[in-house]
Amino acid sequence: MEIVLTRIDDRLIHGQITTTWLRQYKCDTIFVVDNQVANDPLLKRILKSTAPADIRVEALTADRAADIIINNTGNSSKVMIITKRPAAIVRLVERGVEIKNVNVGGMQPKQGSKKISKAVSVTEDDIRDFNALLQQGIKVEIRMIPTDKEINLANLI
């Protein structure tokens, strides 16, 4: 199982994912890693219906996703991981999933957040989680679509 893209986008699967990111990063599976979605059958059905028919979509907790990735290293699947916030990626890494790069597409403002780019607002918890990823040597960049110029998130927090 190969992770071809790890993305933070609080909209999860939407037009930019299906029209640009899937073309750029050929994959056959999308793991939506989010506890709320993983435990909501209706949200799972909605997400599965938004992806192209030839793409398998799994909504999983971070722990379940880590188990699947770690136990299927010989599998030829190409996986895109999408999360709403960096905490899920921190958990994957803590569980032993090797992630080298994280793309941040959109994080809408929430109470107590600050805007660091056009489409990204972070809370203190997000900053802590991003710093944890950066300390592991993981590259974290902001790009809405593949053709956008990469912005190094480390320079903004």
Backbone as ProteinMPNN parsed JSONL, in Angstrom:
{"seq_chain_A": "MEIVLTRIDDRLIHGQITTTWLRQYKCDTIFVVDNQVANDPLLKRILKSTAPADIRVEALTADRAADIIINNTGNSSKVMIITKRPAAIVRLVERGVEIKNVNVGGMQPKQGSKKISKAVSVTEDDIRDFNALLQQGIKVEIRMIPTDKEINLANLI", "coords_chain_A": {"N_chain_A": [[0.85, -1.168, 0.0], [0.696, 2.087, -0.974], [1.111, 5.41, 0.0], [0.077, 8.098, -1.724], [-0.618, 10.739, -1.511], [-1.044, 12.925, 1.176], [-3.412, 14.824, 2.608], [-4.767, 17.767, 4.087], [-7.909, 18.923, 4.384], [-10.727, 20.478, 5.144], [-13.079, 20.184, 3.818], [-13.083, 17.715, 2.841], [-13.845, 15.281, 0.504], [-14.302, 16.731, -2.571], [-14.955, 18.928, -5.388], [-12.339, 19.963, -6.222], [-10.699, 17.912, -5.373], [-11.624, 15.685, -6.847], [-11.32, 16.548, -9.486], [-8.768, 17.672, -9.894], [-6.664, 16.876, -8.02], [-6.858, 14.047, -7.984], [-6.182, 13.51, -10.61], [-3.544, 14.383, -10.7], [-2.275, 12.863, -8.699], [-2.312, 9.754, -9.047], [-4.497, 7.431, -7.814], [-6.174, 4.642, -6.27], [-7.686, 4.468, -4.084], [-9.247, 6.303, -1.477], [-8.647, 7.322, 1.736], [-10.556, 8.649, 4.123], [-9.795, 10.134, 6.955], [-11.131, 10.492, 9.863], [-12.698, 10.778, 12.898], [-15.434, 11.482, 13.435], [-16.728, 11.224, 10.916], [-16.118, 8.557, 10.378], [-17.718, 7.257, 12.166], [-20.308, 7.744, 11.397], [-22.808, 6.596, 9.545], [-24.394, 7.849, 7.517], [-22.871, 10.116, 6.684], [-20.676, 8.717, 5.691], [-21.815, 7.367, 3.471], [-22.505, 9.583, 1.901], [-19.963, 10.705, 1.333], [-18.79, 8.594, -0.115], [-20.374, 8.669, -2.357], [-19.565, 10.977, -3.606], [-17.125, 10.601, -4.762], [-15.312, 9.521, -7.721], [-16.537, 6.666, -9.542], [-14.665, 4.613, -9.847], [-12.946, 4.818, -7.733], [-12.161, 3.704, -4.587], [-13.569, 4.467, -1.447], [-12.893, 4.912, 1.911], [-13.975, 5.569, 5.14], [-12.4, 6.226, 8.056], [-11.18, 5.806, 11.443], [-8.204, 7.276, 12.83], [-6.617, 5.352, 14.088], [-7.607, 2.924, 13.017], [-7.093, 3.333, 10.291], [-4.284, 3.447, 10.378], [-3.706, 0.823, 11.198], [-4.594, -0.623, 8.929], [-2.93, 0.414, 6.884], [-0.327, -0.212, 7.826], [-0.46, -2.997, 8.026], [-0.711, -3.795, 5.415], [1.481, -3.531, 3.702], [2.566, -4.82, 1.487], [0.589, -4.691, -0.366], [-0.698, -3.474, -3.457], [-2.173, -1.172, -3.651], [-2.843, 2.311, -4.192], [-2.99, 5.046, -2.214], [-4.794, 7.923, -1.193], [-4.773, 10.058, 1.48], [-7.06, 11.864, 3.362], [-7.744, 14.378, 5.667], [-9.442, 16.365, 8.178], [-8.123, 18.006, 10.011], [-4.785, 18.539, 11.369], [-4.306, 16.833, 13.542], [-5.152, 14.179, 13.15], [-3.251, 13.226, 11.365], [-0.957, 13.407, 12.898], [-1.562, 11.385, 14.729], [-1.557, 9.128, 13.025], [1.178, 9.061, 12.33], [2.297, 8.712, 14.87], [1.469, 6.115, 15.282], [3.068, 4.746, 13.559], [2.886, 5.036, 10.8], [4.411, 5.904, 7.799], [4.874, 9.061, 6.73], [5.801, 11.514, 4.525], [5.281, 13.956, 3.371], [2.899, 16.598, 3.709], [0.047, 18.01, 2.425], [-1.711, 20.984, 2.658], [-4.887, 22.053, 2.123], [-7.352, 23.407, 2.728], [-8.561, 24.958, 5.61], [-11.084, 25.916, 7.379], [-12.022, 28.922, 9.202], [-12.358, 28.698, 12.765], [-13.663, 29.014, 16.075], [-11.382, 30.843, 17.958], [-9.328, 30.571, 16.152], [-6.637, 31.556, 13.904], [-6.008, 33.279, 10.889], [-3.75, 32.133, 8.512], [-3.194, 31.948, 5.879], [-4.74, 32.431, 2.649], [-6.769, 30.411, 2.583], [-6.462, 28.994, 4.916], [-6.897, 28.589, 8.286], [-5.783, 28.415, 11.606], [-5.861, 26.814, 14.819], [-4.568, 26.981, 18.199], [-4.14, 24.329, 18.939], [-3.912, 23.145, 16.397], [-1.531, 24.373, 15.526], [0.272, 23.31, 17.379], [0.088, 20.612, 16.597], [0.957, 20.753, 13.904], [3.588, 21.608, 14.357], [4.551, 19.332, 15.647], [4.551, 17.522, 13.52], [6.378, 18.793, 11.806], [8.68, 18.642, 13.363], [9.226, 15.984, 13.11], [10.381, 15.897, 10.714], [8.723, 16.068, 8.574], [7.516, 17.425, 5.623], [5.457, 20.206, 5.268], [3.143, 21.743, 3.351], [1.238, 24.403, 1.863], [-1.234, 24.332, -0.548], [-3.807, 24.883, -2.737], [-4.582, 23.755, -5.204], [-2.882, 21.476, -7.454], [-1.303, 22.99, -9.279], [-0.78, 25.389, -8.04], [1.591, 27.562, -6.426], [3.793, 26.218, -4.038], [3.497, 26.86, -0.565], [5.432, 27.13, 2.22], [4.389, 25.903, 5.164], [5.664, 26.052, 7.646], [6.855, 28.546, 7.739], [4.812, 30.205, 8.399], [3.632, 29.758, 10.832]], "CA_chain_A": [[0.0, 0.0, 0.0], [1.515, 3.295, -1.094], [0.421, 6.683, 0.224], [0.51, 8.995, -2.797], [-0.86, 12.116, -1.071], [-1.692, 13.139, 2.467], [-3.968, 16.183, 2.464], [-5.699, 18.306, 5.073], [-8.922, 19.744, 3.721], [-11.921, 20.235, 5.957], [-14.218, 19.858, 2.95], [-12.871, 16.299, 2.521], [-13.903, 14.997, -0.934], [-15.071, 17.768, -3.268], [-14.57, 19.111, -6.783], [-10.889, 20.063, -6.442], [-10.109, 16.586, -5.181], [-11.983, 14.768, -7.929], [-10.944, 17.024, -10.821], [-7.352, 18.016, -10.051], [-5.73, 16.074, -7.214], [-6.869, 12.647, -8.434], [-5.435, 13.448, -11.874], [-2.123, 14.576, -10.406], [-1.803, 11.755, -7.868], [-3.118, 8.587, -9.427], [-4.746, 6.523, -6.697], [-7.382, 3.845, -6.419], [-8.374, 4.477, -2.796], [-9.169, 7.483, -0.619], [-8.945, 7.124, 3.15], [-10.967, 9.828, 4.872], [-9.421, 9.802, 8.328], [-11.873, 11.425, 10.711], [-13.527, 9.996, 13.826], [-16.856, 11.781, 13.268], [-17.2, 10.618, 9.673], [-15.98, 7.101, 10.496], [-18.789, 6.738, 13.017], [-21.6, 8.239, 10.917], [-23.127, 5.896, 8.286], [-24.9, 8.767, 6.494], [-21.732, 10.857, 6.142], [-19.876, 7.781, 4.893], [-22.495, 7.173, 2.182], [-22.393, 10.823, 1.127], [-18.594, 10.806, 0.823], [-18.57, 7.579, -1.147], [-21.099, 9.064, -3.571], [-18.925, 12.136, -4.232], [-15.896, 10.18, -5.449], [-15.53, 8.785, -8.967], [-16.955, 5.272, -9.329], [-13.529, 3.689, -9.823], [-12.134, 5.109, -6.549], [-12.712, 3.177, -3.323], [-13.516, 5.437, -0.357], [-13.057, 4.351, 3.242], [-13.961, 6.536, 6.236], [-11.76, 5.472, 9.122], [-10.48, 6.498, 12.519], [-6.757, 7.263, 12.59], [-6.07, 4.066, 14.52], [-7.988, 1.89, 12.042], [-6.338, 3.604, 9.068], [-2.903, 3.04, 10.634], [-3.668, -0.643, 11.171], [-4.728, -1.083, 7.542], [-1.729, 0.794, 6.129], [0.833, -0.957, 8.335], [-0.622, -4.424, 7.775], [-0.864, -4.056, 3.984], [2.618, -2.913, 3.016], [2.794, -5.487, 0.213], [-0.563, -4.425, -1.212], [-0.341, -2.533, -4.522], [-3.08, -0.016, -3.655], [-2.306, 3.669, -4.083], [-3.951, 5.665, -1.298], [-4.796, 9.327, -0.834], [-5.331, 10.268, 2.819], [-7.62, 13.203, 3.543], [-8.208, 14.643, 7.025], [-9.91, 17.736, 8.382], [-7.17, 18.736, 10.847], [-3.507, 17.827, 11.451], [-4.255, 15.871, 14.653], [-5.295, 12.81, 12.624], [-1.973, 12.842, 10.764], [-0.062, 13.169, 14.033], [-1.876, 10.057, 15.263], [-1.043, 8.135, 12.077], [2.631, 9.017, 12.471], [2.558, 8.073, 16.172], [1.206, 4.679, 15.14], [4.084, 4.134, 12.72], [2.671, 5.254, 9.365], [5.435, 6.789, 7.257], [4.36, 10.171, 5.932], [6.923, 12.409, 4.244], [4.771, 15.27, 2.968], [1.495, 16.884, 3.967], [-0.502, 19.135, 1.678], [-2.844, 21.63, 3.334], [-5.71, 22.72, 1.119], [-8.274, 24.357, 3.32], [-8.993, 24.792, 6.992], [-11.944, 27.071, 7.612], [-11.908, 29.518, 10.537], [-13.166, 28.238, 13.88], [-13.483, 29.866, 17.242], [-10.028, 30.841, 18.477], [-8.312, 30.333, 15.116], [-6.097, 32.726, 13.214], [-5.802, 33.044, 9.469], [-2.335, 32.191, 8.141], [-3.155, 32.084, 4.419], [-6.062, 32.697, 2.071], [-7.76, 29.368, 2.874], [-6.068, 28.195, 6.072], [-6.95, 29.177, 9.626], [-5.318, 27.412, 12.553], [-6.009, 27.012, 16.256], [-3.342, 26.648, 18.939], [-3.969, 22.874, 18.818], [-3.398, 22.878, 15.05], [-0.133, 24.797, 15.496], [1.011, 22.282, 18.121], [0.143, 19.401, 15.765], [1.843, 21.01, 12.763], [4.961, 21.604, 14.869], [4.914, 17.931, 15.894], [4.868, 16.94, 12.211], [7.615, 19.416, 11.324], [9.794, 18.107, 14.162], [9.498, 14.636, 12.598], [10.992, 16.04, 9.396], [7.674, 15.996, 7.555], [7.316, 18.679, 4.893], [4.05, 20.623, 5.285], [2.986, 22.858, 2.421], [-0.119, 24.841, 1.54], [-1.568, 24.46, -1.976], [-5.206, 24.535, -2.989], [-4.585, 22.84, -6.349], [-1.505, 21.088, -7.754], [-0.546, 23.986, -10.041], [-0.444, 26.533, -7.186], [2.938, 27.584, -5.848], [3.834, 25.695, -2.666], [3.833, 27.766, 0.521], [5.931, 26.363, 3.345], [3.597, 26.24, 6.35], [6.551, 26.355, 8.766], [7.144, 29.967, 7.735], [3.603, 30.967, 8.725], [3.143, 29.503, 12.198]], "C_chain_A": [[0.899, 1.235, 0.0], [0.646, 4.528, -0.868], [0.952, 7.661, -0.823], [0.304, 10.467, -2.437], [-1.529, 12.07, 0.296], [-2.119, 14.595, 2.475], [-4.864, 16.52, 3.635], [-6.634, 19.234, 4.323], [-10.237, 19.486, 4.436], [-13.193, 20.031, 5.132], [-14.184, 18.392, 2.522], [-12.911, 16.074, 1.016], [-14.839, 16.014, -1.589], [-14.49, 17.944, -4.663], [-13.08, 19.191, -7.042], [-10.214, 18.713, -6.293], [-10.366, 15.732, -6.415], [-11.517, 15.245, -9.301], [-9.464, 17.334, -10.975], [-6.406, 17.093, -9.284], [-5.707, 14.613, -7.648], [-6.159, 12.477, -9.771], [-3.929, 13.523, -11.623], [-1.53, 13.377, -9.658], [-2.706, 10.557, -8.115], [-3.268, 7.664, -8.217], [-6.01, 5.731, -6.993], [-8.231, 3.854, -5.15], [-8.182, 5.821, -2.113], [-9.536, 7.047, 0.787], [-9.296, 8.487, 3.731], [-10.742, 9.467, 6.333], [-10.012, 10.863, 9.249], [-12.819, 10.616, 11.594], [-15.018, 10.23, 13.624], [-17.417, 11.09, 12.031], [-17.173, 9.091, 9.774], [-17.126, 6.478, 11.285], [-20.182, 7.199, 12.599], [-21.924, 7.589, 9.563], [-23.621, 6.82, 7.17], [-23.756, 9.557, 5.863], [-20.85, 9.959, 5.28], [-20.504, 7.571, 3.517], [-22.358, 8.403, 1.3], [-20.993, 10.947, 0.522], [-18.33, 9.81, -0.293], [-19.245, 7.973, -2.456], [-20.433, 10.243, -4.285], [-17.667, 11.776, -5.012], [-16.241, 9.508, -6.772], [-15.786, 7.301, -8.676], [-15.788, 4.301, -9.215], [-12.587, 3.913, -8.632], [-12.847, 4.572, -5.309], [-12.529, 4.24, -2.239], [-13.79, 4.711, 0.951], [-12.996, 5.49, 4.247], [-13.52, 5.789, 7.487], [-11.281, 6.377, 10.251], [-8.988, 6.435, 12.19], [-6.155, 5.919, 12.981], [-6.392, 2.96, 13.522], [-7.219, 2.081, 10.733], [-4.881, 3.158, 9.23], [-2.769, 1.527, 10.576], [-3.704, -1.168, 9.737], [-3.458, -0.794, 6.756], [-0.537, -0.06, 6.542], [0.734, -2.442, 7.989], [-0.767, -4.783, 6.303], [0.273, -3.445, 3.179], [2.899, -3.555, 1.657], [1.677, -5.284, -0.788], [-0.19, -3.363, -2.244], [-1.262, -1.308, -4.591], [-2.316, 1.293, -3.518], [-3.372, 4.49, -3.366], [-3.711, 7.161, -1.154], [-5.446, 9.412, 0.546], [-5.827, 11.696, 2.893], [-8.135, 13.305, 4.98], [-8.71, 16.078, 7.11], [-8.877, 18.598, 9.102], [-5.876, 17.925, 10.951], [-3.446, 16.772, 12.556], [-4.346, 14.428, 14.158], [-3.982, 12.328, 12.007], [-0.939, 12.58, 11.855], [-0.306, 11.767, 14.585], [-1.378, 8.953, 14.327], [0.462, 7.958, 12.232], [3.013, 8.356, 13.796], [2.392, 6.56, 16.104], [2.187, 3.986, 14.186], [3.879, 4.269, 11.219], [3.716, 6.26, 8.879], [4.799, 7.805, 6.326], [5.502, 11.159, 5.766], [6.474, 13.834, 3.966], [3.299, 15.385, 3.33], [1.127, 18.124, 3.166], [-1.687, 19.677, 2.464], [-3.609, 22.411, 2.284], [-6.622, 23.761, 1.707], [-8.644, 23.976, 4.735], [-9.774, 26.059, 7.341], [-11.763, 27.623, 9.025], [-12.851, 28.848, 11.541], [-12.9, 29.182, 15.046], [-12.049, 29.722, 17.765], [-8.955, 30.618, 17.432], [-7.802, 31.654, 14.559], [-5.794, 32.334, 11.781], [-4.323, 33.181, 9.151], [-2.139, 32.237, 6.624], [-4.59, 32.267, 3.939], [-7.116, 31.687, 2.513], [-7.455, 28.554, 4.131], [-6.093, 29.033, 7.341], [-6.619, 28.083, 10.621], [-5.606, 27.824, 13.988], [-4.66, 26.733, 16.912], [-3.076, 25.147, 18.872], [-3.413, 22.496, 17.448], [-1.917, 23.234, 14.964], [0.737, 23.771, 16.221], [1.175, 21.031, 17.26], [1.039, 19.594, 14.543], [3.303, 21.002, 13.213], [5.438, 20.183, 15.151], [5.288, 17.247, 14.578], [6.192, 17.486, 11.686], [8.829, 18.88, 12.074], [10.154, 16.681, 13.747], [10.158, 14.68, 11.216], [9.994, 15.942, 8.254], [7.496, 17.376, 6.93], [5.814, 18.989, 4.885], [3.931, 21.867, 4.411], [1.52, 23.144, 2.16], [-0.223, 24.982, 0.031], [-3.016, 24.051, -2.143], [-5.314, 23.513, -4.123], [-3.13, 22.56, -6.742], [-0.678, 22.145, -8.483], [-0.212, 25.243, -9.232], [0.997, 26.419, -6.714], [2.844, 27.065, -4.405], [4.206, 26.821, -1.7], [4.238, 26.908, 1.707], [5.192, 26.801, 4.607], [4.48, 26.627, 7.532], [6.878, 27.838, 8.859], [5.971, 30.819, 8.204], [3.102, 30.767, 10.149], [4.187, 29.857, 13.252]], "O_chain_A": [[1.754, 1.397, 0.871], [-0.418, 4.67, -1.47], [2.132, 8.011, -0.812], [0.97, 11.342, -2.99], [-2.448, 11.287, 0.536], [-1.286, 15.495, 2.364], [-5.622, 15.68, 4.12], [-6.202, 20.206, 3.704], [-10.796, 18.393, 4.341], [-14.255, 19.739, 5.682], [-15.132, 17.89, 1.918], [-12.077, 16.633, 0.303], [-16.005, 16.14, -1.215], [-13.617, 17.178, -5.07], [-12.586, 18.562, -7.977], [-9.261, 18.407, -7.01], [-9.444, 15.128, -6.964], [-11.335, 14.423, -10.199], [-8.945, 17.267, -12.089], [-5.443, 16.584, -9.858], [-4.64, 14.0, -7.679], [-5.595, 11.417, -10.042], [-3.145, 12.816, -12.256], [-0.42, 12.937, -9.955], [-3.734, 10.386, -7.459], [-2.278, 7.18, -7.668], [-6.809, 6.103, -7.853], [-9.342, 3.325, -5.128], [-7.101, 6.407, -2.16], [-10.602, 6.475, 1.01], [-8.445, 9.371, 3.821], [-11.42, 8.596, 6.878], [-9.48, 11.964, 9.395], [-13.647, 9.856, 11.09], [-15.795, 9.276, 13.641], [-18.462, 10.444, 12.096], [-18.093, 8.416, 9.312], [-17.461, 5.31, 11.09], [-21.135, 7.06, 13.366], [-21.368, 7.993, 8.542], [-23.303, 6.599, 6.002], [-23.678, 9.658, 4.639], [-20.335, 10.396, 4.251], [-19.802, 7.596, 2.506], [-22.124, 8.289, 0.097], [-20.85, 11.257, -0.661], [-17.713, 10.15, -1.302], [-18.75, 7.652, -3.537], [-20.713, 10.482, -5.46], [-17.197, 12.564, -5.833], [-17.342, 8.981, -6.929], [-15.304, 6.761, -7.68], [-15.907, 3.27, -8.553], [-11.545, 3.264, -8.538], [-13.986, 4.94, -5.023], [-11.461, 4.841, -2.127], [-14.78, 3.992, 1.086], [-12.065, 6.295, 4.213], [-14.176, 4.843, 7.924], [-11.011, 7.56, 10.044], [-8.565, 5.627, 11.363], [-5.282, 5.403, 12.284], [-5.526, 2.141, 13.213], [-6.75, 1.111, 10.137], [-4.311, 2.558, 8.318], [-1.83, 1.005, 9.974], [-2.93, -2.055, 9.377], [-2.961, -1.663, 6.039], [0.183, -0.575, 5.686], [1.747, -3.075, 7.69], [-0.928, -5.957, 5.97], [0.052, -2.902, 2.096], [3.421, -2.89, 0.762], [1.811, -5.671, -1.949], [0.563, -2.441, -1.93], [-1.133, -0.495, -5.506], [-1.296, 1.378, -2.834], [-4.501, 4.618, -3.839], [-2.574, 7.609, -1.012], [-6.544, 8.895, 0.752], [-5.111, 12.63, 2.534], [-8.866, 12.433, 5.45], [-8.44, 16.898, 6.232], [-8.77, 19.793, 8.828], [-5.878, 16.732, 10.647], [-2.591, 15.888, 12.498], [-3.678, 13.548, 14.701], [-3.641, 11.15, 12.117], [-0.142, 11.647, 11.752], [0.645, 11.042, 14.877], [-0.834, 7.951, 14.79], [0.961, 6.833, 12.263], [3.934, 7.541, 13.846], [3.094, 5.818, 16.791], [2.135, 2.767, 14.026], [4.626, 3.675, 10.442], [3.885, 7.328, 9.468], [4.258, 7.459, 5.275], [6.102, 11.593, 6.749], [7.178, 14.795, 4.277], [2.549, 14.41, 3.269], [1.807, 19.148, 3.224], [-2.561, 18.92, 2.886], [-3.068, 23.308, 1.638], [-6.659, 24.893, 1.227], [-8.992, 22.831, 5.024], [-9.198, 27.124, 7.566], [-11.396, 26.886, 9.94], [-13.98, 28.483, 11.212], [-12.014, 30.035, 14.988], [-11.569, 28.61, 17.985], [-7.781, 30.487, 17.779], [-8.423, 32.706, 14.709], [-5.379, 31.211, 11.497], [-3.703, 34.197, 9.466], [-1.044, 32.532, 6.146], [-5.531, 32.257, 4.733], [-8.252, 32.073, 2.792], [-8.106, 27.542, 4.389], [-5.403, 30.047, 7.453], [-7.107, 26.959, 10.506], [-5.598, 29.006, 14.332], [-3.72, 26.297, 16.248], [-1.924, 24.727, 18.761], [-2.545, 21.629, 17.345], [-1.132, 22.479, 14.392], [1.809, 23.406, 15.738], [2.261, 20.455, 17.195], [1.8, 18.695, 14.186], [4.16, 20.449, 12.523], [6.604, 19.864, 14.919], [6.245, 16.474, 14.535], [7.025, 16.733, 11.182], [9.89, 18.686, 11.48], [11.267, 16.222, 14.007], [10.455, 13.642, 10.625], [10.378, 15.754, 7.1], [7.344, 18.372, 7.638], [5.001, 18.133, 4.537], [4.534, 22.903, 4.691], [0.673, 22.254, 2.226], [0.589, 25.66, -0.598], [-3.401, 22.961, -1.721], [-6.047, 22.53, -4.015], [-2.24, 23.337, -6.394], [0.54, 22.187, -8.315], [0.562, 26.08, -9.696], [1.549, 25.323, -6.614], [1.936, 27.43, -3.657], [5.1, 27.624, -1.97], [3.47, 26.054, 2.15], [5.351, 27.933, 5.065], [4.076, 27.457, 8.346], [7.15, 28.339, 9.95], [6.118, 32.027, 8.388], [2.248, 31.517, 10.621], [3.936, 29.702, 14.447]]}, "name": "protein", "num_of_chains": 1, "seq": "MEIVLTRIDDRLIHGQITTTWLRQYKCDTIFVVDNQVANDPLLKRILKSTAPADIRVEALTADRAADIIINNTGNSSKVMIITKRPAAIVRLVERGVEIKNVNVGGMQPKQGSKKISKAVSVTEDDIRDFNALLQQGIKVEIRMIPTDKEINLANLI"}
